[in-house]
PDB file of C-alpha atoms (C1' of nucleotides) in Angstrom:
ATOM      1  CA  MET A   1       0.154  -0.386   0.075  1.00 97.00           C
ATOM      2  CA  ARG A   2       1.446   3.659  -1.047  1.00 98.00           C
ATOM      3  CA  ILE A   3       0.366   6.730   1.131  1.00 98.00           C
ATOM      4  CA  ALA A   4       1.321   9.658   0.160  1.00 98.00           C
ATOM      5  CA  THR A   5       0.948  13.402   1.979  1.00 98.00           C
ATOM      6  CA  TRP A   6       0.982  16.692   0.029  1.00 98.00           C
ATOM      7  CA  ASN A   7       0.114  20.355   1.026  1.00 98.00           C
ATOM      8  CA  VAL A   8      -0.967  21.149  -2.237  1.00 98.00           C
ATOM      9  CA  ASN A   9      -1.846  25.766  -1.087  1.00 98.00           C
ATOM     10  CA  SER A  10      -5.269  25.552  -2.831  1.00 98.00           C
ATOM     11  CA  ILE A  11      -6.888  22.522  -4.780  1.00 98.00           C
ATOM     12  CA  LYS A  12      -8.372  24.561  -7.051  1.00 97.00           C
ATOM     13  CA  GLN A  13      -5.165  25.991  -8.405  1.00 97.00           C
ATOM     14  CA  ARG A  14      -3.312  22.765  -8.218  1.00 98.00           C
ATOM     15  CA  LEU A  15      -6.183  19.970  -9.571  1.00 98.00           C
ATOM     16  CA  ASP A  16      -4.048  19.102 -12.872  1.00 98.00           C
ATOM     17  CA  HIS A  17      -0.849  18.714 -11.104  1.00 98.00           C
ATOM     18  CA  LEU A  18      -3.234  16.415  -8.786  1.00 98.00           C
ATOM     19  CA  ALA A  19      -4.478  14.275 -11.163  1.00 98.00           C
ATOM     20  CA  ALA A  20      -0.734  14.356 -13.131  1.00 98.00           C
ATOM     21  CA  PHE A  21       0.905  13.165  -9.324  1.00 98.00           C
ATOM     22  CA  VAL A  22      -1.876  10.258  -8.529  1.00 98.00           C
ATOM     23  CA  LYS A  23      -0.919   8.713 -12.240  1.00 98.00           C
ATOM     24  CA  GLU A  24       1.925   8.804 -12.168  1.00 98.00           C
ATOM     25  CA  ALA A  25       2.568   7.594  -8.507  1.00 98.00           C
ATOM     26  CA  GLU A  26      -0.560   5.866  -8.042  1.00 98.00           C
ATOM     27  CA  PRO A  27      -0.673   6.238  -4.417  1.00 98.00           C
ATOM     28  CA  ASP A  28      -4.002   4.091  -2.788  1.00 98.00           C
ATOM     29  CA  VAL A  29      -3.897   6.791   0.022  1.00 98.00           C
ATOM     30  CA  LEU A  30      -3.310  10.502  -0.687  1.00 98.00           C
ATOM     31  CA  CYS A  31      -3.184  12.921   2.433  1.00 98.00           C
ATOM     32  CA  LEU A  32      -4.047  16.714   1.533  1.00 98.00           C
ATOM     33  CA  GLN A  33      -3.782  20.151   3.211  1.00 98.00           C
ATOM     34  CA  GLU A  34      -4.312  23.703   2.761  1.00 98.00           C
ATOM     35  CA  LEU A  35      -7.233  22.885   0.180  1.00 98.00           C
ATOM     36  CA  LYS A  36      -8.475  26.465   0.590  1.00 98.00           C
ATOM     37  CA  CYS A  37     -12.179  25.536  -0.252  1.00 96.00           C
ATOM     38  CA  VAL A  38     -15.581  25.007   1.510  1.00 97.00           C
ATOM     39  CA  ASP A  39     -16.524  21.185   1.286  1.00 97.00           C
ATOM     40  CA  GLU A  40     -18.947  22.020  -1.170  1.00 96.00           C
ATOM     41  CA  ALA A  41     -16.532  23.571  -3.796  1.00 96.00           C
ATOM     42  CA  PHE A  42     -13.852  21.007  -3.753  1.00 98.00           C
ATOM     43  CA  PRO A  43     -13.536  19.276  -7.262  1.00 98.00           C
ATOM     44  CA  ARG A  44     -14.818  15.935  -6.108  1.00 98.00           C
ATOM     45  CA  SER A  45     -16.234  14.387  -8.947  1.00 98.00           C
ATOM     46  CA  GLU A  46     -13.131  15.208 -11.007  1.00 97.00           C
ATOM     47  CA  ILE A  47     -11.024  13.560  -8.208  1.00 98.00           C
ATOM     48  CA  GLU A  48     -13.624  10.357  -7.960  1.00 98.00           C
ATOM     49  CA  ALA A  49     -13.241  10.281 -11.968  1.00 98.00           C
ATOM     50  CA  LEU A  50      -9.197   9.757 -10.956  1.00 98.00           C
ATOM     51  CA  GLY A  51     -10.278   6.466  -8.618  1.00 98.00           C
ATOM     52  CA  TYR A  52     -10.461   7.672  -5.366  1.00 98.00           C
ATOM     53  CA  ASN A  53     -13.001   7.353  -2.874  1.00 98.00           C
ATOM     54  CA  VAL A  54     -13.085  11.463  -1.363  1.00 98.00           C
ATOM     55  CA  HIS A  55     -13.286  12.376   2.487  1.00 98.00           C
ATOM     56  CA  THR A  56     -12.928  16.621   3.200  1.00 98.00           C
ATOM     57  CA  HIS A  57     -12.826  18.303   5.931  1.00 98.00           C
ATOM     58  CA  GLY A  58     -12.725  22.066   4.336  1.00 98.00           C
ATOM     59  CA  GLN A  59     -12.841  25.693   5.065  1.00 97.00           C
ATOM     60  CA  LYS A  60     -13.444  28.737   3.592  1.00 96.00           C
ATOM     61  CA  THR A  61     -10.190  30.447   2.142  1.00 96.00           C
ATOM     62  CA  TYR A  62      -7.919  28.845   4.488  1.00 96.00           C
ATOM     63  CA  ASN A  63      -6.732  25.642   5.797  1.00 98.00           C
ATOM     64  CA  GLY A  64      -8.976  22.346   5.274  1.00 98.00           C
ATOM     65  CA  VAL A  65      -7.522  18.506   4.862  1.00 98.00           C
ATOM     66  CA  ALA A  66      -8.804  15.783   2.986  1.00 98.00           C
ATOM     67  CA  ILE A  67      -8.029  11.688   2.272  1.00 98.00           C
ATOM     68  CA  LEU A  68      -8.134  10.463  -1.050  1.00 98.00           C
ATOM     69  CA  SER A  69      -8.377   6.548  -0.871  1.00 98.00           C
ATOM     70  CA  LYS A  70      -8.833   4.080  -3.947  1.00 98.00           C
ATOM     71  CA  ARG A  71     -10.233   2.016  -0.746  1.00 98.00           C
ATOM     72  CA  PRO A  72     -14.169   2.763   1.227  1.00 98.00           C
ATOM     73  CA  LEU A  73     -12.501   4.953   4.536  1.00 98.00           C
ATOM     74  CA  GLU A  74     -14.413   3.929   7.828  1.00 98.00           C
ATOM     75  CA  ASP A  75     -14.635   5.307  11.205  1.00 98.00           C
ATOM     76  CA  ILE A  76     -13.918   9.091  10.281  1.00 98.00           C
ATOM     77  CA  ARG A  77     -13.106  11.428  12.364  1.00 98.00           C
ATOM     78  CA  ARG A  78     -13.676  15.223  11.383  1.00 98.00           C
ATOM     79  CA  GLY A  79     -11.273  17.518  13.361  1.00 98.00           C
ATOM     80  CA  LEU A  80      -8.503  17.065  16.451  1.00 98.00           C
ATOM     81  CA  PRO A  81     -10.607  16.435  19.423  1.00 98.00           C
ATOM     82  CA  GLY A  82      -9.717  18.682  23.134  1.00 97.00           C
ATOM     83  CA  ASP A  83     -10.922  22.224  21.869  1.00 97.00           C
ATOM     84  CA  ASP A  84     -14.791  22.352  21.267  1.00 95.00           C
ATOM     85  CA  GLY A  85     -14.179  26.104  20.322  1.00 95.00           C
ATOM     86  CA  ASP A  86     -11.546  25.584  17.551  1.00 97.00           C
ATOM     87  CA  ASP A  87     -12.999  25.539  14.181  1.00 95.00           C
ATOM     88  CA  GLN A  88      -9.934  25.430  12.073  1.00 98.00           C
ATOM     89  CA  ALA A  89     -10.175  22.200   9.487  1.00 98.00           C
ATOM     90  CA  ARG A  90      -7.214  20.990   9.899  1.00 98.00           C
ATOM     91  CA  TYR A  91      -7.901  17.198  10.857  1.00 98.00           C
ATOM     92  CA  LEU A  92      -9.219  14.814   8.910  1.00 98.00           C
ATOM     93  CA  GLU A  93      -8.789  10.638  10.071  1.00 98.00           C
ATOM     94  CA  GLY A  94     -10.391   7.317   8.961  1.00 98.00           C
ATOM     95  CA  VAL A  95      -9.429   4.096   8.243  1.00 98.00           C
ATOM     96  CA  ILE A  96      -8.656   1.653   5.561  1.00 98.00           C
ATOM     97  CA  SER A  97      -9.484  -2.024   5.814  1.00 96.00           C
ATOM     98  CA  THR A  98      -7.796  -4.462   3.524  1.00 94.00           C
ATOM     99  CA  SER A  99      -7.393  -8.137   2.909  1.00 91.00           C
ATOM    100  CA  SER A 100      -4.377  -8.410   5.283  1.00 87.00           C
ATOM    101  CA  GLY A 101      -5.733  -6.159   8.149  1.00 88.00           C
ATOM    102  CA  ILE A 102      -6.362  -2.023   8.219  1.00 95.00           C
ATOM    103  CA  VAL A 103      -4.376   0.415   8.166  1.00 98.00           C
ATOM    104  CA  ARG A 104      -5.391   4.422  10.051  1.00 98.00           C
ATOM    105  CA  VAL A 105      -5.074   7.183   8.370  1.00 98.00           C
ATOM    106  CA  ALA A 106      -4.776  10.881   9.230  1.00 98.00           C
ATOM    107  CA  SER A 107      -4.347  14.184   7.526  1.00 98.00           C
ATOM    108  CA  ILE A 108      -2.587  16.717   9.416  1.00 98.00           C
ATOM    109  CA  TYR A 109      -2.695  20.723   8.590  1.00 98.00           C
ATOM    110  CA  LEU A 110      -0.602  21.693  12.171  1.00 98.00           C
ATOM    111  CA  PRO A 111      -0.870  25.065  12.710  1.00 98.00           C
ATOM    112  CA  ASN A 112       2.047  27.602  11.146  1.00 98.00           C
ATOM    113  CA  GLY A 113       2.733  29.184  14.253  1.00 98.00           C
ATOM    114  CA  ASN A 114       3.957  32.448  12.791  1.00 97.00           C
ATOM    115  CA  PRO A 115       4.309  35.105  14.594  1.00 96.00           C
ATOM    116  CA  ILE A 116       5.868  34.048  17.553  1.00 96.00           C
ATOM    117  CA  GLY A 117       4.894  35.439  20.818  1.00 95.00           C
ATOM    118  CA  THR A 118       1.187  35.799  19.799  1.00 95.00           C
ATOM    119  CA  PRO A 119      -1.772  33.752  20.383  1.00 96.00           C
ATOM    120  CA  LYS A 120      -1.607  31.901  17.058  1.00 96.00           C
ATOM    121  CA  PHE A 121       2.048  30.419  18.455  1.00 97.00           C
ATOM    122  CA  ASP A 122       0.325  29.683  21.451  1.00 97.00           C
ATOM    123  CA  TYR A 123      -2.590  27.741  19.258  1.00 98.00           C
ATOM    124  CA  LYS A 124      -0.145  25.864  17.953  1.00 98.00           C
ATOM    125  CA  LEU A 125       1.612  25.227  20.887  1.00 98.00           C
ATOM    126  CA  ALA A 126      -2.235  24.143  22.282  1.00 98.00           C
ATOM    127  CA  TRP A 127      -3.251  22.039  18.874  1.00 98.00           C
ATOM    128  CA  MET A 128       0.128  20.177  19.540  1.00 98.00           C
ATOM    129  CA  ASP A 129      -0.852  19.218  22.938  1.00 98.00           C
ATOM    130  CA  ARG A 130      -3.456  18.001  21.476  1.00 98.00           C
ATOM    131  CA  LEU A 131      -2.547  16.241  18.817  1.00 98.00           C
ATOM    132  CA  HIS A 132       0.200  14.077  21.756  1.00 98.00           C
ATOM    133  CA  ALA A 133      -3.245  13.554  23.719  1.00 98.00           C
ATOM    134  CA  HIS A 134      -5.016  11.941  21.071  1.00 98.00           C
ATOM    135  CA  ALA A 135      -1.819  10.423  19.291  1.00 98.00           C
ATOM    136  CA  GLN A 136      -1.516   9.037  23.057  1.00 98.00           C
ATOM    137  CA  HIS A 137      -5.121   7.661  22.566  1.00 98.00           C
ATOM    138  CA  LEU A 138      -4.668   6.213  19.128  1.00 98.00           C
ATOM    139  CA  LEU A 139      -1.751   4.206  20.435  1.00 98.00           C
ATOM    140  CA  LYS A 140      -3.498   1.976  22.914  1.00 98.00           C
ATOM    141  CA  GLN A 141      -5.981   0.211  19.892  1.00 96.00           C
ATOM    142  CA  GLU A 142      -2.292  -1.143  18.659  1.00 97.00           C
ATOM    143  CA  GLU A 143      -2.633  -0.836  15.234  1.00 97.00           C
ATOM    144  CA  PRO A 144      -0.726   0.672  12.041  1.00 98.00           C
ATOM    145  CA  ILE A 145      -0.881   4.381  12.181  1.00 98.00           C
ATOM    146  CA  VAL A 146      -0.133   7.091   9.920  1.00 98.00           C
ATOM    147  CA  LEU A 147       0.033  10.443  10.487  1.00 98.00           C
ATOM    148  CA  SER A 148       0.559  11.867   7.349  1.00 98.00           C
ATOM    149  CA  GLY A 149       0.489  15.952   6.724  1.00 98.00           C
ATOM    150  CA  ASP A 150       2.244  19.114   7.113  1.00 98.00           C
ATOM    151  CA  TYR A 151       3.798  20.055  10.612  1.00 98.00           C
ATOM    152  CA  ASN A 152       4.819  22.713  10.564  1.00 98.00           C
ATOM    153  CA  VAL A 153       8.354  21.955  12.112  1.00 98.00           C
ATOM    154  CA  ILE A 154      11.087  21.530  11.386  1.00 98.00           C
ATOM    155  CA  PRO A 155      12.707  19.051  13.580  1.00 98.00           C
ATOM    156  CA  GLU A 156      16.572  18.626  13.278  1.00 98.00           C
ATOM    157  CA  PRO A 157      19.111  21.683  12.056  1.00 98.00           C
ATOM    158  CA  LYS A 158      19.771  19.256   9.227  1.00 98.00           C
ATOM    159  CA  ASP A 159      16.039  19.418   8.300  1.00 98.00           C
ATOM    160  CA  ALA A 160      16.552  23.317   7.026  1.00 98.00           C
ATOM    161  CA  ALA A 161      19.147  24.350   4.331  1.00 98.00           C
ATOM    162  CA  ASP A 162      20.507  27.509   6.367  1.00 97.00           C
ATOM    163  CA  PRO A 163      19.009  27.005   9.699  1.00 97.00           C
ATOM    164  CA  SER A 164      19.875  29.928  11.215  1.00 97.00           C
ATOM    165  CA  ALA A 165      17.672  31.603   9.121  1.00 96.00           C
ATOM    166  CA  TRP A 166      14.582  29.946  11.302  1.00 97.00           C
ATOM    167  CA  VAL A 167      15.753  30.744  14.862  1.00 97.00           C
ATOM    168  CA  ASN A 168      13.240  33.278  15.564  1.00 96.00           C
ATOM    169  CA  ASP A 169      10.560  31.175  13.319  1.00 97.00           C
ATOM    170  CA  ALA A 170       7.412  29.350  15.082  1.00 98.00           C
ATOM    171  CA  LEU A 171       8.161  26.116  12.597  1.00 98.00           C
ATOM    172  CA  PHE A 172      11.712  26.040  14.508  1.00 98.00           C
ATOM    173  CA  GLN A 173      11.186  27.097  17.995  1.00 98.00           C
ATOM    174  CA  PRO A 174      12.570  24.834  20.622  1.00 98.00           C
ATOM    175  CA  GLU A 175       8.935  24.853  21.787  1.00 98.00           C
ATOM    176  CA  SER A 176       7.908  23.413  18.993  1.00 98.00           C
ATOM    177  CA  ARG A 177      10.697  20.638  17.999  1.00 98.00           C
ATOM    178  CA  ALA A 178      10.207  19.679  21.735  1.00 98.00           C
ATOM    179  CA  LYS A 179       6.508  18.807  21.144  1.00 98.00           C
ATOM    180  CA  PHE A 180       7.462  17.405  18.034  1.00 98.00           C
ATOM    181  CA  ARG A 181      10.118  15.328  19.787  1.00 98.00           C
ATOM    182  CA  GLU A 182       7.538  14.138  22.856  1.00 98.00           C
ATOM    183  CA  LEU A 183       4.633  12.857  19.921  1.00 98.00           C
ATOM    184  CA  ILE A 184       7.430  11.112  18.243  1.00 98.00           C
ATOM    185  CA  ASN A 185       9.006   9.488  21.816  1.00 98.00           C
ATOM    186  CA  LEU A 186       5.211   8.202  22.246  1.00 98.00           C
ATOM    187  CA  GLY A 187       6.063   5.665  19.735  1.00 98.00           C
ATOM    188  CA  PHE A 188       6.143   6.565  16.406  1.00 98.00           C
ATOM    189  CA  VAL A 189       8.553   6.882  13.711  1.00 98.00           C
ATOM    190  CA  ASP A 190       9.312   9.458  11.246  1.00 98.00           C
ATOM    191  CA  ALA A 191       9.499   7.526   7.935  1.00 98.00           C
ATOM    192  CA  VAL A 192      11.858   9.308   6.497  1.00 98.00           C
ATOM    193  CA  ARG A 193      14.134   9.206   8.605  1.00 98.00           C
ATOM    194  CA  ALA A 194      13.612   5.404   9.015  1.00 98.00           C
ATOM    195  CA  CYS A 195      14.981   5.333   5.695  1.00 98.00           C
ATOM    196  CA  SER A 196      17.785   7.849   5.585  1.00 98.00           C
ATOM    197  CA  ASP A 197      19.639  10.103   7.618  1.00 97.00           C
ATOM    198  CA  ALA A 198      20.812  12.436   4.988  1.00 97.00           C
ATOM    199  CA  PRO A 199      21.070  16.229   4.818  1.00 96.00           C
ATOM    200  CA  GLY A 200      19.559  17.999   2.412  1.00 97.00           C
ATOM    201  CA  LEU A 201      16.176  16.427   2.027  1.00 98.00           C
ATOM    202  CA  TYR A 202      13.226  18.995   2.030  1.00 98.00           C
ATOM    203  CA  SER A 203       9.516  18.829   1.075  1.00 98.00           C
ATOM    204  CA  PHE A 204       9.209  22.932   0.883  1.00 98.00           C
ATOM    205  CA  TRP A 205      10.643  25.361  -0.719  1.00 98.00           C
ATOM    206  CA  ASP A 206       9.067  29.217  -0.117  1.00 97.00           C
ATOM    207  CA  TYR A 207       8.258  30.646  -3.238  1.00 97.00           C
ATOM    208  CA  GLN A 208       9.882  33.930  -2.214  1.00 95.00           C
ATOM    209  CA  MET A 209      13.827  34.960  -3.171  1.00 94.00           C
ATOM    210  CA  GLY A 210      14.306  31.846  -5.468  1.00 95.00           C
ATOM    211  CA  ALA A 211      14.224  29.423  -2.874  1.00 97.00           C
ATOM    212  CA  PHE A 212      14.025  26.400  -4.747  1.00 97.00           C
ATOM    213  CA  GLN A 213      16.586  27.419  -7.652  1.00 96.00           C
ATOM    214  CA  ARG A 214      19.145  28.080  -4.941  1.00 96.00           C
ATOM    215  CA  ASN A 215      17.676  24.590  -2.649  1.00 97.00           C
ATOM    216  CA  ASN A 216      16.809  26.983   0.023  1.00 98.00           C
ATOM    217  CA  GLY A 217      14.423  24.431   1.139  1.00 98.00           C
ATOM    218  CA  ILE A 218      12.842  22.704   4.641  1.00 98.00           C
ATOM    219  CA  ARG A 219      11.808  18.749   5.854  1.00 98.00           C
ATOM    220  CA  ILE A 220       8.086  19.903   7.238  1.00 98.00           C
ATOM    221  CA  ASP A 221       5.997  17.228   5.747  1.00 98.00           C
ATOM    222  CA  HIS A 222       6.392  14.027   7.586  1.00 98.00           C
ATOM    223  CA  LEU A 223       4.460  10.345   7.936  1.00 98.00           C
ATOM    224  CA  LEU A 224       5.083   9.438  11.199  1.00 98.00           C
ATOM    225  CA  LEU A 225       4.267   5.611  12.011  1.00 98.00           C
ATOM    226  CA  SER A 226       3.205   3.136  14.948  1.00 98.00           C
ATOM    227  CA  PRO A 227       4.857   0.452  15.981  1.00 98.00           C
ATOM    228  CA  GLN A 228       2.990  -1.501  13.888  1.00 98.00           C
ATOM    229  CA  ALA A 229       2.924   0.539  11.065  1.00 98.00           C
ATOM    230  CA  GLN A 230       6.828   0.618  11.129  1.00 98.00           C
ATOM    231  CA  ASP A 231       7.021  -2.918  10.700  1.00 98.00           C
ATOM    232  CA  LYS A 232       5.257  -2.870   7.611  1.00 98.00           C
ATOM    233  CA  LEU A 233       7.433   0.265   6.343  1.00 98.00           C
ATOM    234  CA  LYS A 234       9.383  -0.426   2.748  1.00 98.00           C
ATOM    235  CA  THR A 235      10.172   2.726   1.316  1.00 98.00           C
ATOM    236  CA  SER A 236       9.998   6.556   1.320  1.00 98.00           C
ATOM    237  CA  ALA A 237      10.689   9.411  -0.378  1.00 98.00           C
ATOM    238  CA  ILE A 238      10.199  12.799  -1.225  1.00 98.00           C
ATOM    239  CA  ARG A 239       9.006  13.635  -4.812  1.00 98.00           C
ATOM    240  CA  ARG A 240      11.168  17.035  -5.020  1.00 98.00           C
ATOM    241  CA  ASP A 241      10.605  16.970  -9.103  1.00 98.00           C
ATOM    242  CA  VAL A 242       7.205  17.952  -8.740  1.00 98.00           C
ATOM    243  CA  ARG A 243       8.155  21.405  -7.198  1.00 98.00           C
ATOM    244  CA  GLY A 244      10.112  22.006 -10.542  1.00 97.00           C
ATOM    245  CA  TRP A 245       6.218  21.766 -12.029  1.00 98.00           C
ATOM    246  CA  ASP A 246       4.858  24.618 -13.777  1.00 96.00           C
ATOM    247  CA  LYS A 247       3.217  26.830 -11.098  1.00 96.00           C
ATOM    248  CA  PRO A 248       3.521  24.595  -8.003  1.00 98.00           C
ATOM    249  CA  SER A 249       2.653  24.482  -4.871  1.00 98.00           C
ATOM    250  CA  ASP A 250       5.022  25.695  -2.395  1.00 98.00           C
ATOM    251  CA  HIS A 251       5.154  21.842  -0.985  1.00 98.00           C
ATOM    252  CA  VAL A 252       6.179  18.427  -2.224  1.00 98.00           C
ATOM    253  CA  PRO A 253       4.648  14.950  -2.289  1.00 98.00           C
ATOM    254  CA  VAL A 254       5.969  12.686   0.326  1.00 98.00           C
ATOM    255  CA  VAL A 255       5.323   8.752  -0.592  1.00 98.00           C
ATOM    256  CA  ILE A 256       5.225   5.726   1.409  1.00 98.00           C
ATOM    257  CA  GLU A 257       5.269   2.611   0.928  1.00 98.00           C
ATOM    258  CA  LEU A 258       3.880  -0.488   3.155  1.00 98.00           C
ATOM    259  CA  ASP A 259       3.870  -4.107   3.371  1.00 96.00           C
ATOM    260  CA  ILE A 260      -0.317  -4.102   3.073  1.00 95.00           C
ATOM    261  CA  GLU A 261      -1.800  -5.435   0.230  1.00 87.00           C
TER     262      GLU A 261
ATOM    263  C1'  DA B   1      13.275  42.584   5.356  1.00 74.85           C
ATOM    264  C1'  DT B   2      11.274  39.829   1.310  1.00 74.85           C
ATOM    265  C1'  DG B   3      12.379  39.959  -4.859  1.00 74.85           C
ATOM    266  C1'  DT B   4       5.845  34.889  -4.001  1.00 74.85           C
ATOM    267  C1'  DC B   5       1.290  32.782  -4.475  1.00 74.85           C
ATOM    268  C1'  DA B   6      -3.616  32.405  -3.423  1.00 74.85           C
ATOM    269  C1'  DG B   7      -8.147  34.113  -1.887  1.00 74.85           C
ATOM    270  C1'  DA B   8     -11.338  37.487  -0.123  1.00 74.85           C
ATOM    271  C1'  DT B   9     -13.033  42.047  -0.751  1.00 74.85           C
ATOM    272  C1'  DA B  10     -13.733  45.682  -2.823  1.00 74.85           C
ATOM    273  C1'  DA B  11     -12.072  47.233  -7.364  1.00 74.85           C
ATOM    274  C1'  DT B  12      -8.986  47.570 -11.344  1.00 74.85           C
ATOM    275  C1'  DA B  13      -6.175  47.993  -5.806  1.00 74.85           C
ATOM    276  C1'  DT B  14      -4.993  45.946  -0.549  1.00 74.85           C
ATOM    277  C1'  DC B  15      -5.257  43.280   2.774  1.00 74.85           C
ATOM    278  C1'  DT B  16      -4.349  38.611   5.360  1.00 74.85           C
ATOM    279  C1'  DG B  17      -1.740  34.072   5.599  1.00 74.85           C
ATOM    280  C1'  DA B  18       1.992  31.327   4.630  1.00 74.85           C
TER     281       DA B  18
END
DNA sequence: ATGTCAGATAATATCTGA
């Protein structure tokens, strides 16, 4: 089973790229972030025509996440528990059943949190606490779980081409990184890092100042695997080439292969 | 600090968020 995550930065602007990517990569499951549209405006029929079941948790203008799956998605959860007053569409979860078992998949758009020292950063940290609590709950089921998405966290200095440029950014704050580590320490593994310790693996390049041309990137899109999913991990890959397509998202897809039929 | 995008509102620009 192939599972991918991709922050598309507007699904309407990226529909052609999405079609090209799925035809080429043929993911069984594709988690999307930053749809920037409400459920009613999501290009559902176009994506169903590509062979996917479509589940969305959309929002006007901002945020919005989706899970596209060749197989049906069940036990669907929209929104992260822990704050009934949070109306930002940043979390969608479901279960896919196969002949060789199940896998629980989440599509996550973790808050950016900039600028630091404002309520936006507090919201990011509180959201990470809620994700931690929910992940802890999920782990008790002892299932293969893949928490996929744009975490807006640079885990380590080697995950940035120029770490010094990010020291005042919410994505690289000690608090953000510590909470990401605490999530990992529950028992998850970062799928890309399970396959490679190499520096220079990035999933995002800013649109500004020719960041991609200068390879001034960061790695912030992650797939975290529960122990039962780790056991089935075969490969992981970052589709850097997609950033070179015409009118790209600022993020590229990250793809893993699990030994599940 | 920002040379870029995308969406919304108002308007043929300006703002917000990333």
